[in-house]
Every structure is written in C-alpha cells, then in structure tokens.
Tab-separated table of C-alpha atoms in Angstrom:
chain	number	residue	atom	x	y	z
A	3	MET	CA	30.139	86.125	-47.956
A	4	ASN	CA	31.687	87.231	-44.678
A	5	CYS	CA	29.723	85.130	-42.175
A	6	LYS	CA	30.451	84.009	-38.663
A	7	VAL	CA	28.718	81.049	-36.996
A	8	GLU	CA	28.447	81.140	-33.206
A	9	LEU	CA	26.357	79.911	-30.334
A	10	ALA	CA	23.456	82.218	-29.611
A	11	ASN	CA	23.053	83.877	-26.241
A	12	LEU	CA	19.933	85.159	-24.530
A	13	ASN	CA	20.647	88.710	-25.713
A	14	ASP	CA	20.002	87.460	-29.271
A	15	ILE	CA	16.495	86.125	-28.603
A	16	GLU	CA	14.466	89.065	-29.963
A	17	SER	CA	16.550	89.245	-33.158
A	18	ILE	CA	16.161	85.491	-33.606
A	19	LEU	CA	12.387	85.585	-33.168
A	20	LYS	CA	12.205	88.515	-35.604
A	21	LEU	CA	13.847	86.317	-38.288
A	22	TYR	CA	11.045	83.771	-37.875
A	23	SER	CA	8.328	86.437	-37.963
A	24	GLU	CA	9.779	87.918	-41.148
A	25	ARG	CA	10.049	84.469	-42.769
A	26	ILE	CA	6.460	83.613	-41.760
A	27	THR	CA	5.271	86.860	-43.380
A	28	TRP	CA	7.291	86.055	-46.510
A	29	PHE	CA	5.707	82.584	-46.701
A	30	LYS	CA	2.212	84.130	-46.478
A	31	GLU	CA	2.976	86.778	-49.096
A	32	ASN	CA	4.271	84.077	-51.444
A	33	ASN	CA	1.351	81.675	-50.844
A	34	ILE	CA	3.636	79.031	-49.323
A	35	LYS	CA	1.736	76.860	-46.856
A	36	GLN	CA	4.472	76.634	-44.266
A	37	TRP	CA	4.860	77.815	-40.680
A	38	SER	CA	1.397	79.358	-40.353
A	39	ARG	CA	1.482	78.589	-36.604
A	40	TYR	CA	5.225	78.188	-36.149
A	41	LEU	CA	5.749	80.551	-33.238
A	42	GLU	CA	2.657	79.187	-31.503
A	43	ASN	CA	4.007	75.647	-31.849
A	44	HIS	CA	7.541	76.766	-30.924
A	45	PRO	CA	7.163	79.420	-28.222
A	46	LYS	CA	9.909	81.743	-27.040
A	47	SER	CA	10.571	79.443	-24.072
A	48	GLU	CA	11.630	76.668	-26.469
A	49	PHE	CA	14.233	78.960	-28.043
A	50	ILE	CA	15.451	80.074	-24.619
A	51	GLU	CA	15.889	76.438	-23.585
A	52	ALA	CA	17.854	75.658	-26.780
A	53	ILE	CA	20.093	78.685	-26.178
A	54	GLU	CA	20.641	77.798	-22.515
A	55	ASN	CA	21.552	74.228	-23.535
A	56	ASN	CA	24.064	75.544	-26.095
A	57	ASN	CA	22.055	73.991	-28.932
A	58	TYR	CA	21.066	77.137	-30.853
A	59	TYR	CA	23.447	78.718	-33.345
A	60	ILE	CA	23.285	81.979	-35.217
A	61	ILE	CA	25.026	83.188	-38.336
A	62	LYS	CA	26.075	86.806	-38.402
A	63	GLU	CA	26.998	88.871	-41.407
A	64	ASN	CA	28.467	92.281	-40.600
A	65	ASN	CA	27.276	91.830	-37.002
A	66	GLU	CA	23.642	91.232	-38.103
A	67	ILE	CA	21.957	87.893	-37.417
A	68	VAL	CA	21.010	86.475	-40.826
A	69	ALA	CA	20.249	82.848	-39.909
A	70	GLY	CA	19.666	80.505	-37.022
A	71	PHE	CA	19.299	76.816	-36.308
A	72	GLU	CA	19.151	74.319	-33.485
A	73	LEU	CA	21.532	71.346	-33.379
A	74	SER	CA	20.427	68.770	-30.850
A	75	THR	CA	20.696	65.125	-29.832
A	76	ASN	CA	16.929	65.102	-29.198
A	77	SER	CA	15.416	62.887	-31.889
A	78	LYS	CA	11.788	64.089	-31.432
A	79	ASP	CA	9.897	62.496	-34.338
A	80	TRP	CA	12.725	60.099	-35.183
A	81	ASN	CA	12.205	58.074	-31.984
A	82	ASP	CA	15.848	56.991	-32.067
A	83	ASP	CA	18.115	57.518	-29.098
A	84	ILE	CA	20.720	54.990	-30.280
A	85	THR	CA	22.076	56.262	-33.591
A	86	PRO	CA	24.988	58.709	-33.128
A	87	ALA	CA	23.294	61.653	-34.817
A	88	TYR	CA	22.639	65.328	-34.490
A	89	TYR	CA	19.190	66.642	-35.384
A	90	ILE	CA	18.845	69.979	-37.130
A	91	TYR	CA	15.771	71.984	-36.163
A	92	LYS	CA	14.370	75.479	-36.570
A	93	VAL	CA	16.438	76.434	-39.613
A	94	VAL	CA	15.656	80.017	-40.589
A	95	THR	CA	17.356	82.486	-42.900
A	96	LYS	CA	16.788	86.198	-43.281
A	97	VAL	CA	14.557	87.027	-46.213
A	98	GLY	CA	16.711	88.063	-49.156
A	99	HIS	CA	19.822	86.202	-47.994
A	100	LYS	CA	20.651	83.252	-50.206
A	101	LYS	CA	23.231	80.436	-50.086
A	102	ILE	CA	23.282	80.360	-46.276
A	103	GLY	CA	22.155	76.717	-46.256
A	104	GLN	CA	25.624	75.612	-47.316
A	105	ILE	CA	27.150	77.504	-44.381
A	106	ILE	CA	24.643	75.959	-41.974
A	107	PHE	CA	25.157	72.397	-43.173
A	108	ASN	CA	28.957	72.726	-43.332
A	109	LYS	CA	29.011	73.950	-39.727
A	110	CYS	CA	26.680	71.144	-38.641
A	111	LYS	CA	28.956	68.577	-40.336
A	112	GLU	CA	32.011	70.096	-38.671
A	113	ILE	CA	30.408	69.945	-35.211
A	114	ALA	CA	29.059	66.427	-35.803
A	115	LYS	CA	32.463	65.136	-36.907
A	116	SER	CA	34.248	66.671	-33.929
A	117	ASP	CA	31.643	65.151	-31.578
A	118	GLY	CA	31.844	61.667	-33.129
A	119	LYS	CA	28.374	61.713	-34.707
A	120	LYS	CA	27.760	59.619	-37.819
A	121	TYR	CA	24.631	61.353	-39.157
A	122	LEU	CA	22.902	64.677	-39.469
A	123	ARG	CA	19.135	64.387	-39.512
A	124	LEU	CA	16.275	66.757	-40.141
A	125	ASP	CA	12.608	66.791	-40.959
A	126	CYS	CA	10.432	68.994	-43.102
A	127	LEU	CA	6.876	69.267	-44.254
A	128	LYS	CA	6.207	66.361	-46.611
A	129	SER	CA	4.151	68.531	-48.959
A	130	ASN	CA	6.879	71.172	-49.373
A	131	LYS	CA	8.458	69.771	-52.531
A	132	LYS	CA	10.804	72.726	-52.978
A	133	LEU	CA	12.300	72.345	-49.492
A	134	ASN	CA	12.552	68.565	-49.872
A	135	ASN	CA	14.439	69.140	-53.147
A	136	ILE	CA	16.757	71.633	-51.458
A	137	TYR	CA	17.575	69.135	-48.711
A	138	GLU	CA	18.082	66.447	-51.329
A	139	SER	CA	20.530	68.757	-53.128
A	140	TYR	CA	22.552	68.876	-49.890
A	141	ASN	CA	22.564	65.025	-49.880
A	142	PHE	CA	19.976	64.593	-47.127
A	143	LYS	CA	18.395	61.331	-48.258
A	144	LEU	CA	14.783	60.480	-47.537
A	145	VAL	CA	14.570	57.787	-44.842
A	146	ARG	CA	10.803	57.654	-44.344
A	147	TYR	CA	7.654	59.669	-43.915
A	148	GLY	CA	5.979	60.285	-40.602
A	149	CYS	CA	3.237	62.279	-38.972
A	150	ASN	CA	2.511	63.882	-35.647
A	151	GLU	CA	-0.415	65.853	-34.268
A	152	ARG	CA	0.483	68.882	-36.421
A	153	TYR	CA	1.646	67.683	-39.839
A	154	ASN	CA	2.971	64.995	-42.190
A	155	PHE	CA	6.714	65.155	-42.628
A	156	SER	CA	9.730	63.766	-44.425
A	157	LEU	CA	12.605	62.441	-42.319
A	158	ARG	CA	15.970	62.940	-44.008
A	159	GLU	CA	19.549	62.134	-43.064
A	160	LEU	CA	23.069	62.779	-44.230
A	161	LYS	CA	25.833	60.289	-43.456
A	162	ILE	CA	28.892	62.107	-42.189
A	163	ASP	CA	31.959	61.130	-44.180
A	164	GLU	CA	34.696	59.576	-42.144
C-alpha cells in the first residue's frame, strides 16, 4: 500500500468531512449503531481547530485522502493532564479501504516516541464490541469504562515501548 501520512491543511477540510459522511452512511446501511450524530457533535469548526493546531493528520493514497485522525494532548474524557500521553480522536477510514489502522497507529507511535510520550490513548463506544476487539488487537488495553452526556465508552491505552 503506497500511503503517505501528513498534517492536514484547511484545503483538505471538505474531503475530510466527506470521509465521515460516507462512513456514517456505511454504518447506517450496515445497521451499526455508531456515529448517528457524529458531525453534529463534532462540527466543522472542531476539525478546523484541530487542523490549525497541527493536530489533524490525513493519509493519502495516490493523492486521495483515505483516512484521517486527530492526535492531541487534550485528555477530554480521561481527565488526566499529568500522564505523558497522546490521545487519538476522530479516526476515520474511507469505506472499502482496509488495513489502514496499522498505518495510523504506527504513525501515532512514531510521533509519540519522538515527542517523549509514554502512552497512546483512545476511547470508543463501549457497546461496539467489534471496534473494542480491533483496538485490543492493536494492544490498546482497556483501562476503564466511562460515560459522558452522549454515550458510554471504553478508555484504552497502549504503552509506548522504550
């Protein structure tokens, strides 16, 4: 797979949002209860802020954006500003593109190591067993469950090897 990971820029915003819209449609068509209000809960302005803060990455294959994710020090639901960790948010892949997760997590590990972080952390819907299993397969261990005003979630982390 000939993929390139790079920081997104504001010119990418419409292509990025289209990935989420396509994934939301795919979830609906496949009766997966995930992201039904994702773009309402994460408006365009949130993506613009992540891009402007150099926290949003895209993966391109043959010059087409096929995935995106945010890598941030903002712990949101973790409520932890002490642990040297990066938090992975807004992971999306183009429908029909498989095995991109490995590219995403390898890049996140590379960035975390170079920035002196000890952990990668993420959250996902507690009830999405398939996604929890996928994260587990990438060695993101369950730390605890939590909830916010929108959903119940699993908090997972990966210890960065020294």
